[in-house]
C-alpha atoms as one frame of an Amber mdcrd trajectory, in Angstrom:
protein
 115.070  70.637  67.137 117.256  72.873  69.246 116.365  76.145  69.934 115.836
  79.177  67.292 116.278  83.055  67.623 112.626  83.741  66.817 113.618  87.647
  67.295 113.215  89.107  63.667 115.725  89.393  61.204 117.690  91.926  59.734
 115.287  91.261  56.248 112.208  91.777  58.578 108.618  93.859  57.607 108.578
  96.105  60.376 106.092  98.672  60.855 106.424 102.161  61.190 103.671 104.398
  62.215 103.579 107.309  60.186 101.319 110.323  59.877  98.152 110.043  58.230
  98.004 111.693  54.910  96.372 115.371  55.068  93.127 115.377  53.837  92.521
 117.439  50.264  90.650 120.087  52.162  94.276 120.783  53.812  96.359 120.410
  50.691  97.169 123.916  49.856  97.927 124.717  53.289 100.498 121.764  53.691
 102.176 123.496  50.673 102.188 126.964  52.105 105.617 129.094  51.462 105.828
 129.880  55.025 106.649 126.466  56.190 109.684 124.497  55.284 110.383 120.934
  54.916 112.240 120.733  58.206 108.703 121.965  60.057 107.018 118.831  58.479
 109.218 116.303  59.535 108.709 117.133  63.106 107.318 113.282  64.158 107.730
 112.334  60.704 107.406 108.750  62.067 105.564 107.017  64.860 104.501 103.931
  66.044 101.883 102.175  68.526 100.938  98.842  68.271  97.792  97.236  68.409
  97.897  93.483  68.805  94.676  92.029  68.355  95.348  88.252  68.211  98.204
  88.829  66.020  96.138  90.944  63.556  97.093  94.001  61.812  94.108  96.768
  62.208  94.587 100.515  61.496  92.827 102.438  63.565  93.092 106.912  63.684
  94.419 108.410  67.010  91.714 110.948  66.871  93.343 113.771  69.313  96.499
 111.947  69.345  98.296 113.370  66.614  96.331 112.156  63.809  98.726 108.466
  64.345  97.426 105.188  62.879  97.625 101.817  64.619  99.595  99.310  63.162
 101.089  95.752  64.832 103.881  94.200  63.728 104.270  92.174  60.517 105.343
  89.117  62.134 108.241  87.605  60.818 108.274  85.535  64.526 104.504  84.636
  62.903 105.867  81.019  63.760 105.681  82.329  67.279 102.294  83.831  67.357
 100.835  80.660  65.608 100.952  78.784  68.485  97.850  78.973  71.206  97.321
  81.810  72.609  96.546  82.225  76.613  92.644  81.871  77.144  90.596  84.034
  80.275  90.819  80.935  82.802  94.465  80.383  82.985  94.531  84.049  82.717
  92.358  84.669  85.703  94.492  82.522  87.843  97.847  84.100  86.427  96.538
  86.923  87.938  95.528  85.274  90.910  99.183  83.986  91.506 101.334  87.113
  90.194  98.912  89.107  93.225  98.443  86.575  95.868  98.122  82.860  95.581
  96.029  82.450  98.448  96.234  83.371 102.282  99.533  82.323 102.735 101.987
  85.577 103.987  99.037  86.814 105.320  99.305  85.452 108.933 102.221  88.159
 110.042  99.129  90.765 109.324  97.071  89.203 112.224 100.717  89.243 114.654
 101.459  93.021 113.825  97.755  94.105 113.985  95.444  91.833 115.788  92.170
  90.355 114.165  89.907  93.584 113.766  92.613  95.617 111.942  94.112  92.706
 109.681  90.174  92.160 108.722  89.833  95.915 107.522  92.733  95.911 106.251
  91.706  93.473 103.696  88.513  94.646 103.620  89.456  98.609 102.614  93.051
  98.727 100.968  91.552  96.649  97.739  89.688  99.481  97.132  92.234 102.074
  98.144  95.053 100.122  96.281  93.994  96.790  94.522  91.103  97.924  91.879
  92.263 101.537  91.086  95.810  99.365  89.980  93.522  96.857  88.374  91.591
  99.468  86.454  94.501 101.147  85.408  96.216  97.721  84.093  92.343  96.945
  82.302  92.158 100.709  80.490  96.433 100.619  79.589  96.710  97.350  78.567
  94.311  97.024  76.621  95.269 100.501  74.980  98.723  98.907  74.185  98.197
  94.993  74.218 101.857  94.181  73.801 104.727  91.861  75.572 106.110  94.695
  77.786 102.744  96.204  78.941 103.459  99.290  81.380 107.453  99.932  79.626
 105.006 100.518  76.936 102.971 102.826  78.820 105.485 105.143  80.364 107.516
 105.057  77.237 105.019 106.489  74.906 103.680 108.766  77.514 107.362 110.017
  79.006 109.715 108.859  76.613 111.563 105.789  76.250 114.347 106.728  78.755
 111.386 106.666  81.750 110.112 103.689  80.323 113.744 101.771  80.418 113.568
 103.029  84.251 110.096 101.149  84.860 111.358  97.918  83.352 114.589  97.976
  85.366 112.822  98.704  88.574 109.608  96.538  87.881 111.686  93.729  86.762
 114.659  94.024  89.655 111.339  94.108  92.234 109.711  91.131  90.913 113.024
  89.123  91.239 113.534  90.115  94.467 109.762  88.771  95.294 110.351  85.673
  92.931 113.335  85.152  95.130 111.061  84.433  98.072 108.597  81.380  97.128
 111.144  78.634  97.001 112.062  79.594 100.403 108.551  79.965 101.690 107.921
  76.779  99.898 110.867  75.235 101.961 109.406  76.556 105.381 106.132  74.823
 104.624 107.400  71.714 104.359 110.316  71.871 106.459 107.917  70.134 109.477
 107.500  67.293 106.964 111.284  66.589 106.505 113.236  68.766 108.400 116.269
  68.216 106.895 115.137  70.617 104.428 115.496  73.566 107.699 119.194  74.290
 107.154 122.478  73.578 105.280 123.007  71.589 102.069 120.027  69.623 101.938
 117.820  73.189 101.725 120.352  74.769  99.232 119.954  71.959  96.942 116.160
  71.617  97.076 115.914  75.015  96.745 118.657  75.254  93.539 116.011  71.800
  92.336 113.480  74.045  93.401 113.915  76.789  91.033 115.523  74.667  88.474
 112.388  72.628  87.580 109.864  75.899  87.842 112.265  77.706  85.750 112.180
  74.723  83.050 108.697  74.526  83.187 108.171  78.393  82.153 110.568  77.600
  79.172 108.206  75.048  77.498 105.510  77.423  77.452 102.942  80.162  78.957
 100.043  77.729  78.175 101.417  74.643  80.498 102.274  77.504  82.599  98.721
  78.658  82.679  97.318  75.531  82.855  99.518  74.176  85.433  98.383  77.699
  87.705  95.021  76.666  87.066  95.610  73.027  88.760  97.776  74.730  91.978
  94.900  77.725  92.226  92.014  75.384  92.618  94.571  72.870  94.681  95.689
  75.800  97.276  91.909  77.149  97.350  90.119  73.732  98.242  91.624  73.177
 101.804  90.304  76.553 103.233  87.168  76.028 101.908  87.343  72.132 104.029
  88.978  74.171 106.788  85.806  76.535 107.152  83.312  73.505 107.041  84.400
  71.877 109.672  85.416  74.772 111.862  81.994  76.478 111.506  80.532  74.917
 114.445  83.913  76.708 116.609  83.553  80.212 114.868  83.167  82.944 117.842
  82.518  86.433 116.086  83.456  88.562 118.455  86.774  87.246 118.185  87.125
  89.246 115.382  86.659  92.367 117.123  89.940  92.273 119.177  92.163  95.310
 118.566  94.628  96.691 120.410  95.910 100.219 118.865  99.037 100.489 121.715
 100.447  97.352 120.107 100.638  97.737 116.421 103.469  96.986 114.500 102.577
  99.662 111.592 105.161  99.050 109.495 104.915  95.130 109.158 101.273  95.672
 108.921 101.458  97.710 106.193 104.179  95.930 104.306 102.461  92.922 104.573
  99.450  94.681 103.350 100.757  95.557 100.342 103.093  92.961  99.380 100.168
  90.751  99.520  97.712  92.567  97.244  99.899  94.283  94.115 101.574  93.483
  91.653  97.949  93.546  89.251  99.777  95.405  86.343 102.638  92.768  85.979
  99.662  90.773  83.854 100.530  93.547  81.411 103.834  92.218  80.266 101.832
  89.065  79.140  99.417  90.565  76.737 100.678  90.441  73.414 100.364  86.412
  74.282  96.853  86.546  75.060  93.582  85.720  73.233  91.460  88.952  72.409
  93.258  91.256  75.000  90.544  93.959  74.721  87.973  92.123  76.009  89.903
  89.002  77.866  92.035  91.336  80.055  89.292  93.506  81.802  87.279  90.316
  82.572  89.663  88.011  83.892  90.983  91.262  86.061  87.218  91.710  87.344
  87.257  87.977  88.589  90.293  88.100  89.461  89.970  90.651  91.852  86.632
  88.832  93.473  89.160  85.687  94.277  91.451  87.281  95.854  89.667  89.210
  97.900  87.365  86.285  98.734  90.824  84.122  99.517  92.178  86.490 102.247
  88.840  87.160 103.916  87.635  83.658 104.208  90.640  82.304 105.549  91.602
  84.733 107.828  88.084  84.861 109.270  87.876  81.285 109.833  91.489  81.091
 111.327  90.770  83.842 113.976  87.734  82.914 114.402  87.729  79.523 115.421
  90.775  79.549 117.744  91.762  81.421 121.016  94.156  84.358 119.459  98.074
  83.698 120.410  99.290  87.032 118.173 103.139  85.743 118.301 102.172  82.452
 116.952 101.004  84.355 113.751 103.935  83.890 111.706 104.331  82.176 108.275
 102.870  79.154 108.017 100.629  79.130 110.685  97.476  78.098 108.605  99.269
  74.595 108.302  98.846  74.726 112.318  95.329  75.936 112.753  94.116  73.336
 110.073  95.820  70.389 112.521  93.556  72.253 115.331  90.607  72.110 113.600
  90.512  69.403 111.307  93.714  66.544 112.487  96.547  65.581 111.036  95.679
  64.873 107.723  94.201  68.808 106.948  97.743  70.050 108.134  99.686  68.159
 105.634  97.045  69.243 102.935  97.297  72.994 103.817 101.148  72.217 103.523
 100.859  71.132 100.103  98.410  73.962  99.591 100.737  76.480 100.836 103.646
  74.644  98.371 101.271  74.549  95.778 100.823  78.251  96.085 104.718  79.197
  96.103 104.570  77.220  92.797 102.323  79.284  91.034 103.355  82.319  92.401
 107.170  81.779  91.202 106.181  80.500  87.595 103.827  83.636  87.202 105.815
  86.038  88.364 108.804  84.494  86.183 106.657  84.460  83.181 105.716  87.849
  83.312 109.112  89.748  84.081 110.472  87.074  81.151 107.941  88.319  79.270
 108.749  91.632  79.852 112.651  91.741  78.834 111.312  90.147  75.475 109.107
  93.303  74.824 111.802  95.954  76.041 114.436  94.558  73.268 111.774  94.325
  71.152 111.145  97.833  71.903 115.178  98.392  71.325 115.638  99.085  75.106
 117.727  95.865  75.786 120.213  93.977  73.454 118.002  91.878  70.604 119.454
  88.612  71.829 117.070  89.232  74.841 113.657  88.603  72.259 115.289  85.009
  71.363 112.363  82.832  71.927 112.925  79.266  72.496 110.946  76.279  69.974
 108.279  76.520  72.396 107.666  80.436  71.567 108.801  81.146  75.037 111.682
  83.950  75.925 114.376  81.863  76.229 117.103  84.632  77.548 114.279  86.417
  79.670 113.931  83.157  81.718 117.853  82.503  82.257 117.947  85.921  83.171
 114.941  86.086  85.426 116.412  83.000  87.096 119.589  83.450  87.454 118.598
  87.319  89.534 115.948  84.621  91.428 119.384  82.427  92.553 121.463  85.401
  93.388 119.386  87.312  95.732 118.159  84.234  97.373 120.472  85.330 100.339
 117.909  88.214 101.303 115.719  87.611 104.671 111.951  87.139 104.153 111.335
  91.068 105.510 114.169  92.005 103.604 112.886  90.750 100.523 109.252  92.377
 101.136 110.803  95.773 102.144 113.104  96.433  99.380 110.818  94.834  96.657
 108.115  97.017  97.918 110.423 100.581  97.668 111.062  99.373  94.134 107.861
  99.038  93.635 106.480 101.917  94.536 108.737 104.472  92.512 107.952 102.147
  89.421 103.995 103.169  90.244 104.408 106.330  90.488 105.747 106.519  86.975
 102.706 104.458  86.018 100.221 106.977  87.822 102.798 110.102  85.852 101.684
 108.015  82.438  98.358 107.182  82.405  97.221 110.761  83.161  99.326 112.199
  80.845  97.870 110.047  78.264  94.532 110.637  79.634  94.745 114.222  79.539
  97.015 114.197  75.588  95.511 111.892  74.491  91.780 111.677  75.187  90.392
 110.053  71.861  93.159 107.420  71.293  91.584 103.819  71.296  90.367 102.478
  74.196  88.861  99.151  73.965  88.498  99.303  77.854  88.124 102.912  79.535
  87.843 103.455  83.357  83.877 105.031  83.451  84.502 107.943  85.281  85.714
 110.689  82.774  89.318 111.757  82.726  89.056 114.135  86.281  87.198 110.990
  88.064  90.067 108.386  86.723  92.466 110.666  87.510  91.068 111.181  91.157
  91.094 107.539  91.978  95.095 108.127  91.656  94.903 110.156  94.900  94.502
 107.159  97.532  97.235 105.038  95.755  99.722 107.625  95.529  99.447 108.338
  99.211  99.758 104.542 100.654 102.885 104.849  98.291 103.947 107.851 100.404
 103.005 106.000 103.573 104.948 103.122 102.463 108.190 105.073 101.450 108.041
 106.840 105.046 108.204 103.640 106.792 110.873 102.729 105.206 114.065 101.765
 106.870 117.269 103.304 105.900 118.682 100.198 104.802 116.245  99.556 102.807
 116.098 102.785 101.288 119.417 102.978 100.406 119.670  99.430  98.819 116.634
 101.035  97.149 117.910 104.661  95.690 121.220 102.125  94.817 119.297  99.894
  92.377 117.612 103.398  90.890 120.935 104.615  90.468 122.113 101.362  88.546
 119.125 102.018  86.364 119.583 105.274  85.648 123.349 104.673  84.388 122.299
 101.883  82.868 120.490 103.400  80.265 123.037 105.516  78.647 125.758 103.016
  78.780 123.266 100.263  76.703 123.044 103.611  74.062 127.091 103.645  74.236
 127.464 100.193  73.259 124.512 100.513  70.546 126.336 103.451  69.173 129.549
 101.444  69.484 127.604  98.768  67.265 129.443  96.306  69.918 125.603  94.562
  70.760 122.455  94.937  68.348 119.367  96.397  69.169 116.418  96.428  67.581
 116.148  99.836  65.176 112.355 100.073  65.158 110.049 100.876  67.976 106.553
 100.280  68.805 106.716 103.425  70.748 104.554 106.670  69.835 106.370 109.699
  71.064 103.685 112.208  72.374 106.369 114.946  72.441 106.995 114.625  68.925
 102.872 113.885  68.601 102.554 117.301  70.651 105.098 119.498  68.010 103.295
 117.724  64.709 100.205 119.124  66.352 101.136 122.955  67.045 102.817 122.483
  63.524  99.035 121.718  62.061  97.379 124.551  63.675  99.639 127.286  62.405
  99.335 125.558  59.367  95.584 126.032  59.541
């Protein structure tokens, strides 16, 4: 059975959200000389899906514009037929699009010291980490869709700000994606070093990629499952580690700081690079089971994990050992484990920290695959880009995603976390621009999950995010930046020249949108209340 364009067909059900009907008690007003047709078709259609395991459900806007939910009338019902992702494998998706374990944290500990790099992981989760995770819990489960935050901005700021997200969210997670076959190379490069330089690493890392690539194109659920198996695999030598260092810990090794030799900028970097990326679960959720409930909770564990898979390591590992801050660099776990434990620890953290680079490349891949399905299913990129393959999977997302993986490949490893970062950042602050607009529009929309602390307290938590963002973008190199405002550019040109060739009719796009305009929400309203 070769592979199938699972992307509707011309002779499709698709679903258009319209306006409710005007209740009796409004009739006569509706009819009212004063007010032409042309007034009434302002936002004369609309749409916002809401997946609930493939299930239609209609459900009133409330303060939104009096819209009704609808999902779409899946001709791809082939597609959604097949098992959807449960809350394990979705806990440790999460676990490897954010982190994947200690390793990349060790350059913390050389630009820092102990007492900082421990704070640091201690405090920027709840500067950063959970007000992102809250955000992805009350949004995505809002709009529990393939495309997750394009769906966000779009609805909230129009689907011109949304096409900018995607471009930047996707080009930043294949610049990261780009960095775990060569992290996974470094690992085990003191196993065979042939794999340090030349052909030998180009091919394993072209094998590399080729294999993880393959693996996301037979389907989300091995690729769940299979994160599962290199979570718990990556996890279990730390844990070892710790046992049979505990006798060596000396706490106030933990206290050493020395403020007149910080490397701010690495420290930050490495700060962040290691704990974001929480709303790229978002892309996934119009392939998970129950979203409304699912998504919150494997966020909430989630979030314990990770924080629990920095601290203990990097406890034990300055802990236990006299501190050498230059030998800090990647892959030093694999060195303290040979200190503490032998020989054979070392080559198990090595296939820990492989493992790791594993998962983290297949879920990252998965999700920014996942994402150019949704965006041309939200007629933002050609349809050919919602093919799915037999195995439900999107078949021209993954080429895609790999093929950006194997051209920016060349990039150095700070390189790579610099630029990716800058990216990053702007596409956040579009996120932030979003969900308070819909918070504040849109108060009594659907929410299956809703951040408890009323629209000024969600909107508050905003503030310390937004600032590291600021503090990330001013340490910034100018290299970076400008490779940075270049790939913006390319987005923003981008954009109208995918309109010129839809208007050209020389590539097909999707007609139909899942997209609720709150502009044209906005006019339908002030159009009601000089009705009434």
């Amino acid at each position: 059975m070769g592979d199938q364009d699972m992307s509707q067909p011309d002779g499709r059900m698709e679903v258009m959200m319209t306006i409710a009907a005007p209740s009796q008690s409004n009739e006569a007003n509706t009819s009212s000389p004063t007010m032409g047709e042309d007034s009434m078709q302002v936002a004369s259609e609309h749409k916002l899906g809401n997946k609930t395991n493939g299930q239609s459900s209609s459900i009133p806007m409330g303060e939104c514009g009096h819209l009704d939910h609808h999902s779409l009338v899946e001709e791809a019902g082939k597609v959604h037929t097949l098992q959807k992702v449960s809350i394990l494998p979705l806990v440790f998706l999460i676990y490897h699009e954010v982190s994947g374990g200690a390793f990349g944290a060790e350059e913390c500990v050389q630009a820092a010291g102990p007492l900082l790099t421990i704070i640091g992981f201690l405090v920027f989760p709840f500067i950063w980490s959970i007000p992102e995770a809250l955000i992805t819990a009350e949004m995505g489960t809002m709009f529990p869709e393939n495309g997750g935050y394009v769906v966000w901005v779009s609805s909230a700021l129009g689907p011109y700000w949304g096409f900018q997200l995607g471009w930047m969210k996707w080009l930043s997670g294949v610049i990261d994606s780009a960095l775990y076959p060569v992290l996974f190379l470094d690992y085990l490069k003191s196993v065979i070093p042939a794999l340090g330089g030349g052909l030998p690493r180009t091919f394993a890392a072209l094998g590399l990629t080729g294999a993880l690539t393959y693996m996301n194109y037979r389907g989300l659920n091995i690729v769940g499952l299979f994160a599962v198996f290199l979570g718990v695999f990556s996890i279990l030598p730390f844990i070892v580690m710790g046992l049979v260092a505990t006798p060596r810990l000396r706490p106030k090794r933990w206290l050493v700081v020395d403020l007149h030799n910080v490397d701010w900028n690495l420290y930050l970097n490495t700060l962040f690079w290691n704990l974001n990326y929480w709303d790229s679960i978002s892309t996934l959720a119009g392939e998970v089971d129950n979203p409304s409930k699912s998504l919150p909770k494997a966020l909430f564990y989630a979030a314990i994990l990770i924080i629990l898979s920095y601290l203990y390591p990097l406890l034990i590992g300055t802990g236990a050992i006299p501190l050498d801050r230059k030998l800090w660099t990647d892959g030093y776990f694999s060195d303290i484990a040979k200190i503490i434990g032998g020989v054979w620890l070392t080559w198990w953290m090595q296939g820990a920290a492989a493992a790791s680079n594993m998962g983290m490349f297949i879920a990252k891949m998965s999700s920014y695959s996942y994402q150019l399905l949704g965006m041309a299913e939200l007629g933002m990129l050609p349809k050919f880009f919602s093919m799915r393959s037999r195995y439900g999977t999107p078949l021209i997302g993954i080429m895609f995603s790999a093929s950006g993986v194997l051209l920016l490949s060349w990039l150095s490893f700070q390189e790579i976390i610099a630029a990716e970062n800058i990216l990053y950042c702007f596409g956040m602050l579009l996120e932030f621009l979003a969900f308070m607009r819909l918070r504040i529009k849109c108060p009594m929309a659907p929410r299956p999950y809703k951040i408890p602390l009323g629209t000024i307290g969600s909107i508050l938590i905003i503030i310390p995010p937004t600032l590291v963002i600021f503090v990330e973008l001013a340490f910034a190199s100018l290299k970076i930046m400008i490779i940075s405002f270049v790939a913006v550019i390319i987005g923003l040109i981008l954009r109208p020249c995918l309109k010129y060739l839809e208007k050209k009719r020389w590539l097909r796009f999707s007609i139909i949108t899942d997209i609720p305009d709150l502009r044209a929400t906005e006019n339908e309203n002030a159009v009601e209340s000089l009705i009434d």
